[in-house]
XYZ file of C-alpha atoms in Angstrom:
566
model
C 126.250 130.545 98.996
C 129.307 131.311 101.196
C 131.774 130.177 98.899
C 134.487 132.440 97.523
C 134.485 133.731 93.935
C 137.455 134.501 92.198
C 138.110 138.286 92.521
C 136.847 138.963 88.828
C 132.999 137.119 87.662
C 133.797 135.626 84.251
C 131.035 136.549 82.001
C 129.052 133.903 82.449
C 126.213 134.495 80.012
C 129.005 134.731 77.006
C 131.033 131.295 77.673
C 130.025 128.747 80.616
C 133.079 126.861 81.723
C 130.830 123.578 82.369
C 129.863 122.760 78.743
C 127.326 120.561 78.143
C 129.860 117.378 77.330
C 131.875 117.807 80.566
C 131.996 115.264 82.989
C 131.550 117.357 85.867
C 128.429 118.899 84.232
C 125.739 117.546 86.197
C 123.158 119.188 83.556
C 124.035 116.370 81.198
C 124.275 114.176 84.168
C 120.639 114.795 84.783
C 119.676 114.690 80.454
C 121.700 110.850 80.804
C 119.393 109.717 83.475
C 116.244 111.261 81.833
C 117.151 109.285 78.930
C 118.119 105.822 80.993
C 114.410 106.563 82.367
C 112.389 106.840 79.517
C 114.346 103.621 78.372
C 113.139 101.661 81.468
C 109.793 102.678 81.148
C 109.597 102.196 77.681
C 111.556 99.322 77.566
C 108.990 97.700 80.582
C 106.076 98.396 78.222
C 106.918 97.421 75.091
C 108.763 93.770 75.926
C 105.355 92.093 76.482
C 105.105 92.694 72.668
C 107.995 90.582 72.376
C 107.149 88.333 75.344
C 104.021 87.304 73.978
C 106.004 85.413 71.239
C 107.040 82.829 73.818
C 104.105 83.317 76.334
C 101.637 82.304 73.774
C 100.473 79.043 71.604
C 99.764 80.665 68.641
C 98.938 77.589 66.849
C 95.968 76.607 69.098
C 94.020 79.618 67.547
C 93.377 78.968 63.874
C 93.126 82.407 62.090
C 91.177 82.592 58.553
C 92.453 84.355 55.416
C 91.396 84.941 52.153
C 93.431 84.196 48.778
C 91.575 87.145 46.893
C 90.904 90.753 47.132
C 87.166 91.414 48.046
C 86.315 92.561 44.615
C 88.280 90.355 42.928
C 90.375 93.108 40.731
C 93.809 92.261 42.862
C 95.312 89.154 43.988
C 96.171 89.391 47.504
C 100.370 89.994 48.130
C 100.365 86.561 49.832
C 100.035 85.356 46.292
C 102.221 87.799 44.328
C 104.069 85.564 41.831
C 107.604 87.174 42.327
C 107.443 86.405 45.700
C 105.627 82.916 45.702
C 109.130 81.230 45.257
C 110.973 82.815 48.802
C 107.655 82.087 50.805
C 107.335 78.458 50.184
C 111.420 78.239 50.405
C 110.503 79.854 54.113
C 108.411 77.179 55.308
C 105.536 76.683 57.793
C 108.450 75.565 60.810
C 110.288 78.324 60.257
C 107.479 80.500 61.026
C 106.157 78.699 63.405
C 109.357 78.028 65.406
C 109.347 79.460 68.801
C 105.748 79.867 68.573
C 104.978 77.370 70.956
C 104.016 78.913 74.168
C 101.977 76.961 77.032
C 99.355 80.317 77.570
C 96.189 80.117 75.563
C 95.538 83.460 74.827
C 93.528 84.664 71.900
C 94.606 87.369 69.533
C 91.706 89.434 71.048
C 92.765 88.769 74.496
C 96.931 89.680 73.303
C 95.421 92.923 71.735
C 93.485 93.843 74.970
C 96.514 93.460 77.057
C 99.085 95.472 75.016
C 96.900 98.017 74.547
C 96.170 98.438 78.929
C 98.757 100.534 79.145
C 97.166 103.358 77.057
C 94.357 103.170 78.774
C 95.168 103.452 81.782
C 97.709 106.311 80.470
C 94.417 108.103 79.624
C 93.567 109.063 82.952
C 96.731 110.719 84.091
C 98.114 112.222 81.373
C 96.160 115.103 81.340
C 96.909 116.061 84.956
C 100.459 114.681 86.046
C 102.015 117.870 84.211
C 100.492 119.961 86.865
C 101.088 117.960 89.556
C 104.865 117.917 88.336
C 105.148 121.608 88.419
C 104.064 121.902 91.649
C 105.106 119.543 93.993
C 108.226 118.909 91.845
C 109.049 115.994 88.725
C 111.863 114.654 90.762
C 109.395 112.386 92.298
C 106.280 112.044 90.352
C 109.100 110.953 87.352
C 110.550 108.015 90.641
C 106.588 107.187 90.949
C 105.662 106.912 87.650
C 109.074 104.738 86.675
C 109.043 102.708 89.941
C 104.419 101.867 88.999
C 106.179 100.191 85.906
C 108.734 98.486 87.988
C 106.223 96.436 90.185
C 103.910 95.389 87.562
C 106.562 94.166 85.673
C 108.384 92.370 88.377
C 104.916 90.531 89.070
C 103.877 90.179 85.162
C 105.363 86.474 85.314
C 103.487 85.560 88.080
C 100.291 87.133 87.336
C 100.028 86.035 83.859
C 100.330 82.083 85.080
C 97.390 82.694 87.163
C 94.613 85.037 85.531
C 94.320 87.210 82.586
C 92.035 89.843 83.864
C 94.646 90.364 86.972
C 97.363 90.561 84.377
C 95.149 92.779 82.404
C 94.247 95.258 85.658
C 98.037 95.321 86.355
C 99.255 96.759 82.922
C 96.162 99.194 83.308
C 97.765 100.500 87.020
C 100.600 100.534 84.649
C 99.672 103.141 82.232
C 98.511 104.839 85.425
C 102.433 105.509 85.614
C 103.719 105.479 82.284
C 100.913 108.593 82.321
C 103.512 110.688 84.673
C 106.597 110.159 82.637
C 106.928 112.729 80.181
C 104.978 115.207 81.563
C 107.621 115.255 84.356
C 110.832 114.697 82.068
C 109.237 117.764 79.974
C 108.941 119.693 83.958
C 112.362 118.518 84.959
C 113.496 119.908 81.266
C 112.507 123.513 81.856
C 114.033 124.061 85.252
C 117.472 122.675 84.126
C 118.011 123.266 80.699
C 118.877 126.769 79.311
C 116.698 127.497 76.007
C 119.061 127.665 74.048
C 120.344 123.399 74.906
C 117.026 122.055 75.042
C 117.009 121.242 71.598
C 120.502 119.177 72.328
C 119.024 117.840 75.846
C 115.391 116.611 74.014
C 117.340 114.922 71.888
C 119.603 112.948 73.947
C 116.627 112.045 76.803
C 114.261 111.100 74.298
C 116.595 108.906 73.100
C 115.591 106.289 75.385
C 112.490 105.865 73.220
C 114.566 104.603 70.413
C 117.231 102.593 72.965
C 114.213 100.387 73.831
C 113.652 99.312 70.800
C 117.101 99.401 69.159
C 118.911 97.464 72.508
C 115.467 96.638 74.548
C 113.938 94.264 71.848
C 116.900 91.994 71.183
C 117.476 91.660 74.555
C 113.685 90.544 75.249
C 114.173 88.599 72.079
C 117.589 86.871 73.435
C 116.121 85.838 76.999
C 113.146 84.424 75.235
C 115.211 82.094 73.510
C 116.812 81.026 76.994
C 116.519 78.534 80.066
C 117.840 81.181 82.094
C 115.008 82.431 85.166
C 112.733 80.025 83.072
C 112.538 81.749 79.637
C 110.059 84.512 79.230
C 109.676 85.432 82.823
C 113.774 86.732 83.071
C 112.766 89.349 80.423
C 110.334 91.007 83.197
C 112.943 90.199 85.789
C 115.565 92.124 84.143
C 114.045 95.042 83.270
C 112.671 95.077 86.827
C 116.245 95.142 88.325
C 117.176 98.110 85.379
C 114.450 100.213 86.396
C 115.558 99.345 90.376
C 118.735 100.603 89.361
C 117.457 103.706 87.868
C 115.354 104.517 90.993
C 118.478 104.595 92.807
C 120.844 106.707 91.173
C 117.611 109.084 90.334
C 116.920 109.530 93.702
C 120.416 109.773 94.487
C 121.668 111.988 92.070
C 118.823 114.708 91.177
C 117.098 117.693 92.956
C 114.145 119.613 91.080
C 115.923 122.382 90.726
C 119.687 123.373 90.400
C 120.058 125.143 93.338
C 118.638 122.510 95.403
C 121.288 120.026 94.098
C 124.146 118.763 95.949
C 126.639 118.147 93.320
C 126.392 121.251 90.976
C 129.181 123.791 91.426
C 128.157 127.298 91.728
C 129.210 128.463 89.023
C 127.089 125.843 86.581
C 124.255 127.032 89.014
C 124.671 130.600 88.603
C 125.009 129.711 84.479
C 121.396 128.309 84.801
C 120.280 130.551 86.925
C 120.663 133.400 84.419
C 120.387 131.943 81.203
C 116.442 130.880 82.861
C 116.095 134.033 84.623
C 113.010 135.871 83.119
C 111.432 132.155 81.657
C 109.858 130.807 85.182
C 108.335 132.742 88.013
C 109.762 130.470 90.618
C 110.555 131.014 94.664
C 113.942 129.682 95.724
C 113.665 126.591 97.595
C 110.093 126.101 96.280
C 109.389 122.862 94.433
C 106.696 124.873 92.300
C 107.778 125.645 88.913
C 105.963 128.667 88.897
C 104.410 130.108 91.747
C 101.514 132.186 88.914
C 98.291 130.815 88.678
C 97.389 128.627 85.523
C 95.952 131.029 82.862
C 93.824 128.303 81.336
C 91.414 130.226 78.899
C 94.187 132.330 77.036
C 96.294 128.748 77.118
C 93.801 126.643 75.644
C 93.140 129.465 72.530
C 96.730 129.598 71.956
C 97.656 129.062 68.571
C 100.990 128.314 69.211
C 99.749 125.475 71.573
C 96.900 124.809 68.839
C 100.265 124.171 66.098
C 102.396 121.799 69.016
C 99.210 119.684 69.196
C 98.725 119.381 65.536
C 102.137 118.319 64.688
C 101.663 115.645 68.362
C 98.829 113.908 66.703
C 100.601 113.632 63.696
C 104.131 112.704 65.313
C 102.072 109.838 67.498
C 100.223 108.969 64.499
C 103.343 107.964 62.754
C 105.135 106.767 65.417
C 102.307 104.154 67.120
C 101.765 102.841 63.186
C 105.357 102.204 62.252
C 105.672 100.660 65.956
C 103.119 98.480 65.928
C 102.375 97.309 62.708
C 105.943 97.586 60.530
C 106.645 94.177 61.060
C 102.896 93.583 59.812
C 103.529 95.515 57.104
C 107.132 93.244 56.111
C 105.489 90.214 56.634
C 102.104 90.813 54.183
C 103.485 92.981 51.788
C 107.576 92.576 51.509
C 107.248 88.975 52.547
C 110.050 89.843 55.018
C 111.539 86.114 56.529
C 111.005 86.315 59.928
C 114.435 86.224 60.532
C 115.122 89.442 58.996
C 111.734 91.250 60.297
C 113.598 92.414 62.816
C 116.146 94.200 60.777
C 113.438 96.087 59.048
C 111.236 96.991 61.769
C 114.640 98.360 63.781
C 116.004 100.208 61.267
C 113.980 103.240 61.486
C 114.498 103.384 64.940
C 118.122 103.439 64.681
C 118.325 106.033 62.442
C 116.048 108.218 64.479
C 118.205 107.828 67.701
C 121.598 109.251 65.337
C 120.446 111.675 63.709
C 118.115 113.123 66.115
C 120.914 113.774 68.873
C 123.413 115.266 65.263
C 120.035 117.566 64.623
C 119.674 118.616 68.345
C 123.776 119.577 68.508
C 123.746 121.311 64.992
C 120.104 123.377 66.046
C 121.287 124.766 68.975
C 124.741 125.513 67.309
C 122.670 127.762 65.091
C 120.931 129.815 67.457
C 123.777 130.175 69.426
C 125.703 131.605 67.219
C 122.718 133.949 65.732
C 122.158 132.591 62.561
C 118.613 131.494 63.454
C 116.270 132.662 65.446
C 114.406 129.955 67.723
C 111.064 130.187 66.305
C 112.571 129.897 62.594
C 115.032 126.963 63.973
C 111.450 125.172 64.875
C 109.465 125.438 62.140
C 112.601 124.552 59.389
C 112.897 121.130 61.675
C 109.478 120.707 62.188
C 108.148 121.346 58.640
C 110.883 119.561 56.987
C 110.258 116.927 59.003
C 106.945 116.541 58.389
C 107.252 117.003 54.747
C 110.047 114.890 54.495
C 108.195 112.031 56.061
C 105.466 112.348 54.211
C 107.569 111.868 50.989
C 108.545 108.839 52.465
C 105.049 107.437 53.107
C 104.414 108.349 49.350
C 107.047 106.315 48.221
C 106.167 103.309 50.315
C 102.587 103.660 48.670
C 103.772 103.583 45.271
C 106.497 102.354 44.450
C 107.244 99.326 46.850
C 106.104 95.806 47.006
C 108.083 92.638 47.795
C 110.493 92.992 44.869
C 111.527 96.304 45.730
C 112.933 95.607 49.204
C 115.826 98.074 49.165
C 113.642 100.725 48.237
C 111.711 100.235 51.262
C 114.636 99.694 53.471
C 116.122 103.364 51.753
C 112.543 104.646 52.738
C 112.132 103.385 56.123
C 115.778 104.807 56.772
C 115.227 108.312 55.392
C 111.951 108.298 57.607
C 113.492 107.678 60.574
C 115.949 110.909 59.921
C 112.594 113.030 59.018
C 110.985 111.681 61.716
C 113.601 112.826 64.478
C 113.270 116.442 62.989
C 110.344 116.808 65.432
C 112.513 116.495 68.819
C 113.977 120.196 67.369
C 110.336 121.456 65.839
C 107.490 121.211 67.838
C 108.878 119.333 70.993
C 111.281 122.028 71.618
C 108.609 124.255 71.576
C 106.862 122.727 73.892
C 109.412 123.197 75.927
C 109.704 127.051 75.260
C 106.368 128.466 74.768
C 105.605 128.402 78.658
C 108.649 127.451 80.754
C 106.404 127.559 84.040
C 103.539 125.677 82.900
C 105.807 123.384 80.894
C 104.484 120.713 82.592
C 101.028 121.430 81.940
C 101.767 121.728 78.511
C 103.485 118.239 77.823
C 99.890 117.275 79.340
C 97.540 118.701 77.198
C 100.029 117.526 74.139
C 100.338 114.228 75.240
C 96.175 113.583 75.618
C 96.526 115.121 72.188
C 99.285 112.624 71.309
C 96.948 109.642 72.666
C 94.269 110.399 70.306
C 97.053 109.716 67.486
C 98.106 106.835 69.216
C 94.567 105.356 69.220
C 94.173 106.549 65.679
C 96.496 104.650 63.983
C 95.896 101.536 65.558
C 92.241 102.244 64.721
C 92.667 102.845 60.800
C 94.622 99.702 60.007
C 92.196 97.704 61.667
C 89.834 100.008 59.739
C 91.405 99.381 56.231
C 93.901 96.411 56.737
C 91.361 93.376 56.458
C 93.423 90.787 54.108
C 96.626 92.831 54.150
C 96.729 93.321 50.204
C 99.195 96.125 48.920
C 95.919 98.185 47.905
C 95.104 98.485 51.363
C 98.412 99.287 52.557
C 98.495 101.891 50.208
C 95.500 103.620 51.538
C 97.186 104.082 54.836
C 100.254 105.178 53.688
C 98.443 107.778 51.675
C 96.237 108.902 54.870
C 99.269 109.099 56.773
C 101.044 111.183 54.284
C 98.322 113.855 54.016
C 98.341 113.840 57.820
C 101.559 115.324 58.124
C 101.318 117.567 55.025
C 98.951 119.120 56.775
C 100.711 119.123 60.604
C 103.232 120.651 58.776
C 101.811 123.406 56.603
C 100.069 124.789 59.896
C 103.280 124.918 62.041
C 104.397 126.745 59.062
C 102.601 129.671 59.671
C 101.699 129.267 63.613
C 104.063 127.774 65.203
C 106.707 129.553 67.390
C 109.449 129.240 70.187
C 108.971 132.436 71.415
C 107.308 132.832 74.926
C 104.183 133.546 75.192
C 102.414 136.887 76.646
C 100.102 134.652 78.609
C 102.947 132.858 79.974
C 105.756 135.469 80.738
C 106.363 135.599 84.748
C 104.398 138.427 86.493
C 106.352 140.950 88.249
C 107.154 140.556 92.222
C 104.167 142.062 93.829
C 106.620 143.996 95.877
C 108.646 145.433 92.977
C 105.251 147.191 91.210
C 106.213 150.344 92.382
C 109.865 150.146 92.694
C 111.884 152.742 90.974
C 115.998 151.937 90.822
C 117.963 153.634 92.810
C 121.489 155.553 92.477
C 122.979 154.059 95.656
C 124.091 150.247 96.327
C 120.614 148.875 95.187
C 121.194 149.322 91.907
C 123.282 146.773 91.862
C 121.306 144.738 93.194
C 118.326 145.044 89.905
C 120.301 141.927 88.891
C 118.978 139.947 91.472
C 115.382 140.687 91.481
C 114.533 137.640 89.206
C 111.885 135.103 90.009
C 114.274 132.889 91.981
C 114.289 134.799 94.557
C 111.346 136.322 97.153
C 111.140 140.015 98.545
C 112.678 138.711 102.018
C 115.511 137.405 100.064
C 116.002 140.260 98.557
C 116.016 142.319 101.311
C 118.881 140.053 102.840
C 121.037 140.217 100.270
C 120.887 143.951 100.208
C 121.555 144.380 103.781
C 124.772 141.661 103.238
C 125.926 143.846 100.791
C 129.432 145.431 101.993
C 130.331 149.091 101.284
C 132.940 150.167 98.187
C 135.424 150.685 100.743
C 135.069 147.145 102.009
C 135.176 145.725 98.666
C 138.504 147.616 98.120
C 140.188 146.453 101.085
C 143.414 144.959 100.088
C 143.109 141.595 100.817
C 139.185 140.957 101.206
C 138.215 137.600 99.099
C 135.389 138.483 96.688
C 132.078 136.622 97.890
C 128.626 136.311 96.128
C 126.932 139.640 97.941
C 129.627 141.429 95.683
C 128.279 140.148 92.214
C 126.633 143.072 90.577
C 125.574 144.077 86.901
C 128.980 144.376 85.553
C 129.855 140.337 85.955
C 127.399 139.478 83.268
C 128.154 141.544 80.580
């Protein structure tokens, strides 16, 4: 803080001169590696999806399937007559090339072990929020990244030896993957200003889409190759990634901005008051807030109640497009394998464009006035929701294997709908409670979970001979889901903060009244960052007006007063 300011503050809260898309802006520094993060982590989790492919002898498992519909009213898609012709010309070695791994897993056993992770997920979730905002994200994000790290660098080892050790491994795994957005969503509200983190959710949760638009080919590439032995260099590389990320992480960030080596002041200062009055935090602490945890008026929040709501239906969606789209293109497009991959990427790729074009053109909006930020969630959010279920609808009715454009149009336009979310209810997540933001991302991702479980639970539900009658059942359910996320956010969701949540004045500044002398100046500083001692300090630093007009005197930060952020 002894650094010299120029002898004039520029107004700071009016025009920052380190925009977001600077290079020396070390708040987008810090949204990059959140996003290169969540990649690794969710790049680690998902490649055993892919892995399985040449880890497994799926032709020592015979698996039985019918020719008819139950009831016998609908012949089964397998059969449709339009597409009869482009199965056969297929063929059996087509489908079965690659197929031949040397581990005899059953499809019970390869369900079990990609769904570990969730499990395990399960019991941390709904605590590592807390834990981020107090002892700080910067590390519970390095633990919960570097957990995924060592089980995957030992996957290819464990899974030539025993199941159940493989299986117990990707369970201490979800015990990690349970940290990481809780503590991206913690790191979020201590560096982003409210009125970017609409810009910064979108680029960090990018990395969601980046593992499956980059991460999957890549898994699908080395499993193809002699290189580290086949399938074992996809767990290697991703091991060295994530090693990679670790360092520069560790390197690089600080849990708060003014803990930070790198940031210039006057970045710091821009975050400093554009968060000023949205966290009740102590300088130097690693707490995000430093108030106790109003739990009873949180959990009877309505605005909460309308961020889980739209979750469940966001994880619905997501967890039934990710795991069972290329199901989906196989029974009822009859999909070649080689172009399954096309399909079951493309939504995913256009969710990673134009959820980082919605994040940039939000925020535009509200900084500029022309929206407020609860009305900048719910048009996202709602038209989101809406929008995708429009798209389910369409993949109900009016697509079957000779419509395959159509579905490709769909899956596209659901992917843009879908990405809506990041600047409806995820942003207010992130705005709701800045100081229990942590806690929040908690709850909503236990909340998520159950939508996550869900999905996974009605196909296997409703999706017994994969016929397009059953396939249009879950589409439907799907679709009403969201209609209905989205009609409540209409009417309870906000961005606005919360009474419950606002930070409580300084105990010490109860009965303060301003003063006409030197101290009034000094009002500016009484924000949360700061305690009573530091206060005090600053005041007594203070130099008289006949210091500060001293020909010649450089301007230091004890001279800042009311007038510098106009």
């Amino acid at each position: 803080m002894s650094a010299p300011l120029p002898s004039k503050m520029p107004p700071i809260s009016s025009k920052c001169k380190t925009p977001i898309f600077a290079i020396n802006s070390i708040r987008l520094h810090i949204g990059v590696l959140l996003m290169l993060g969540l990649f690794c982590a969710t790049s680690m989790r998902v490649n055993m999806s892919m892995a399985v492919v040449c880890m497994v002898n799926e032709t020592a498992y015979e698996r039985e399937r019918p020719s008819i519909w139950v009831n016998g009213s609908e012949v089964l898609s397998d059969y449709h007559p339009s597409c009869a012709a482009s199965v056969a010309d297929s063929g059996d070695s087509a489908v079965a090339s690659g197929y031949a791994g040397t581990l005899l897993w059953t499809p019970k056993q390869i369900s079990l072990l990609l769904s570990a992770t969730f499990y395990g997920g399960l019991v941390t979730t709904w605590w590592s929020g807390t834990l981020a905002d107090r002892v700080g994200p910067k590390m519970t994000l390095l633990f919960g990244v570097l957990d995924c790290v060592v089980v995957t660098a030992l996957t290819p080892f464990l899974a030539e030896r025993s199941f159940v050790a493989l299986f117990v491994a990707r369970l201490i795994m979800g015990l990690g993957e349970g940290f990481i957005f809780p503590s991206i969503s913690s790191m979020s509200a201590r560096w982003f200003p409210p009125q970017e983190r609409s810009t910064f959710a979108a680029i960090y949760t990018s990395g969601n889409q980046l593992a499956s638009v980059l991460g999957l080919p890549l898994a699908s590439a080395l499993c193809g190759t002699t290189f580290l032995g086949g399938w074992p260099s996809i767990f290697y590389v991703f091991s060295v990634l994530g090693i990679s990320w670790c360092i520069l992480w560790t390197v690089i960030t600080s849990n708060s901005p003014d803990a930070n080596k790198f940031i210039s002041t006057e970045e710091m200062l821009y975050i400093h008051e554009q968060t000023a009055g949205h966290l009740a935090k102590k300088s130097g602490s690693s707490k995000l807030s430093t108030t106790k945890i109003p739990w009873i008026r949180l959990l009877t929040s309505l605005a909460l109640f309308a961020n889980l709501v739209a979750q469940i239906s966001f994880n619905f969606s997501a967890a039934l497009l990710q795991s069972y789209l290329p199901t989906y293109t196989m029974q009822v497009l009859r999909v070649p394998l080689s172009q399954n991959g096309i399909y079951t990427m493309l939504p995913f790729l256009t969710q990673m464009i134009s959820k980082n074009i919605f994040g940039i053109l939000s925020d535009s909006l509200k900084k500029k006035g022309h929206i407020s930020d609860t009305m900048a969630v719910k048009v996202f959010q709602v038209s989101g929701n809406l929008g995708a279920a429009c798209c389910f609808m369409v993949l109900a009715f009016f697509v079957d294997c000779t419509t395959k454009p159509l579905a490709m149009l769909a899956l596209a336009f659901y992917g843009i709908f879908f990405s809506a979310g990041i600047c409806g209810f995820f942003t207010s997540q992130l705005s709701i409670a800045p100081p229990f933001t942590g806690t929040v991302m908690s709850i909503s991702m236990l909340f998520g979970t159950i939508g996550n479980a869900a999905s996974p639970g009605l196909v296997g539900l409703l999706n017994k001979y994969g016929s397009e009658a059953e396939w249009r059942v879950i589409w439907i359910l799907t679709a009403v889901i969201n209609v209905i996320a989205g009609t409540f956010y209409l009417f309870f969701g906000t961005a606005e903060i919360q009474d419950w949540a606002k930070p409580a004045v300084l105990p010490s500044d109860k009965n303060a009244q301003p003063e006409a002398s030197s101290d009034s100046d000094l009002e500016v500083y009484k924000t949360a960052y700061m305690t009573p001692d530091e206060l005090e300090a600053i005041k007594n630093a203070m130099p008289t007006k006949a210091d500060i007009s001293r020909p010649g005197r450089t301007r230091r930060i004890s001279d800042i007063s009311k007038s510098d952020f106009p």
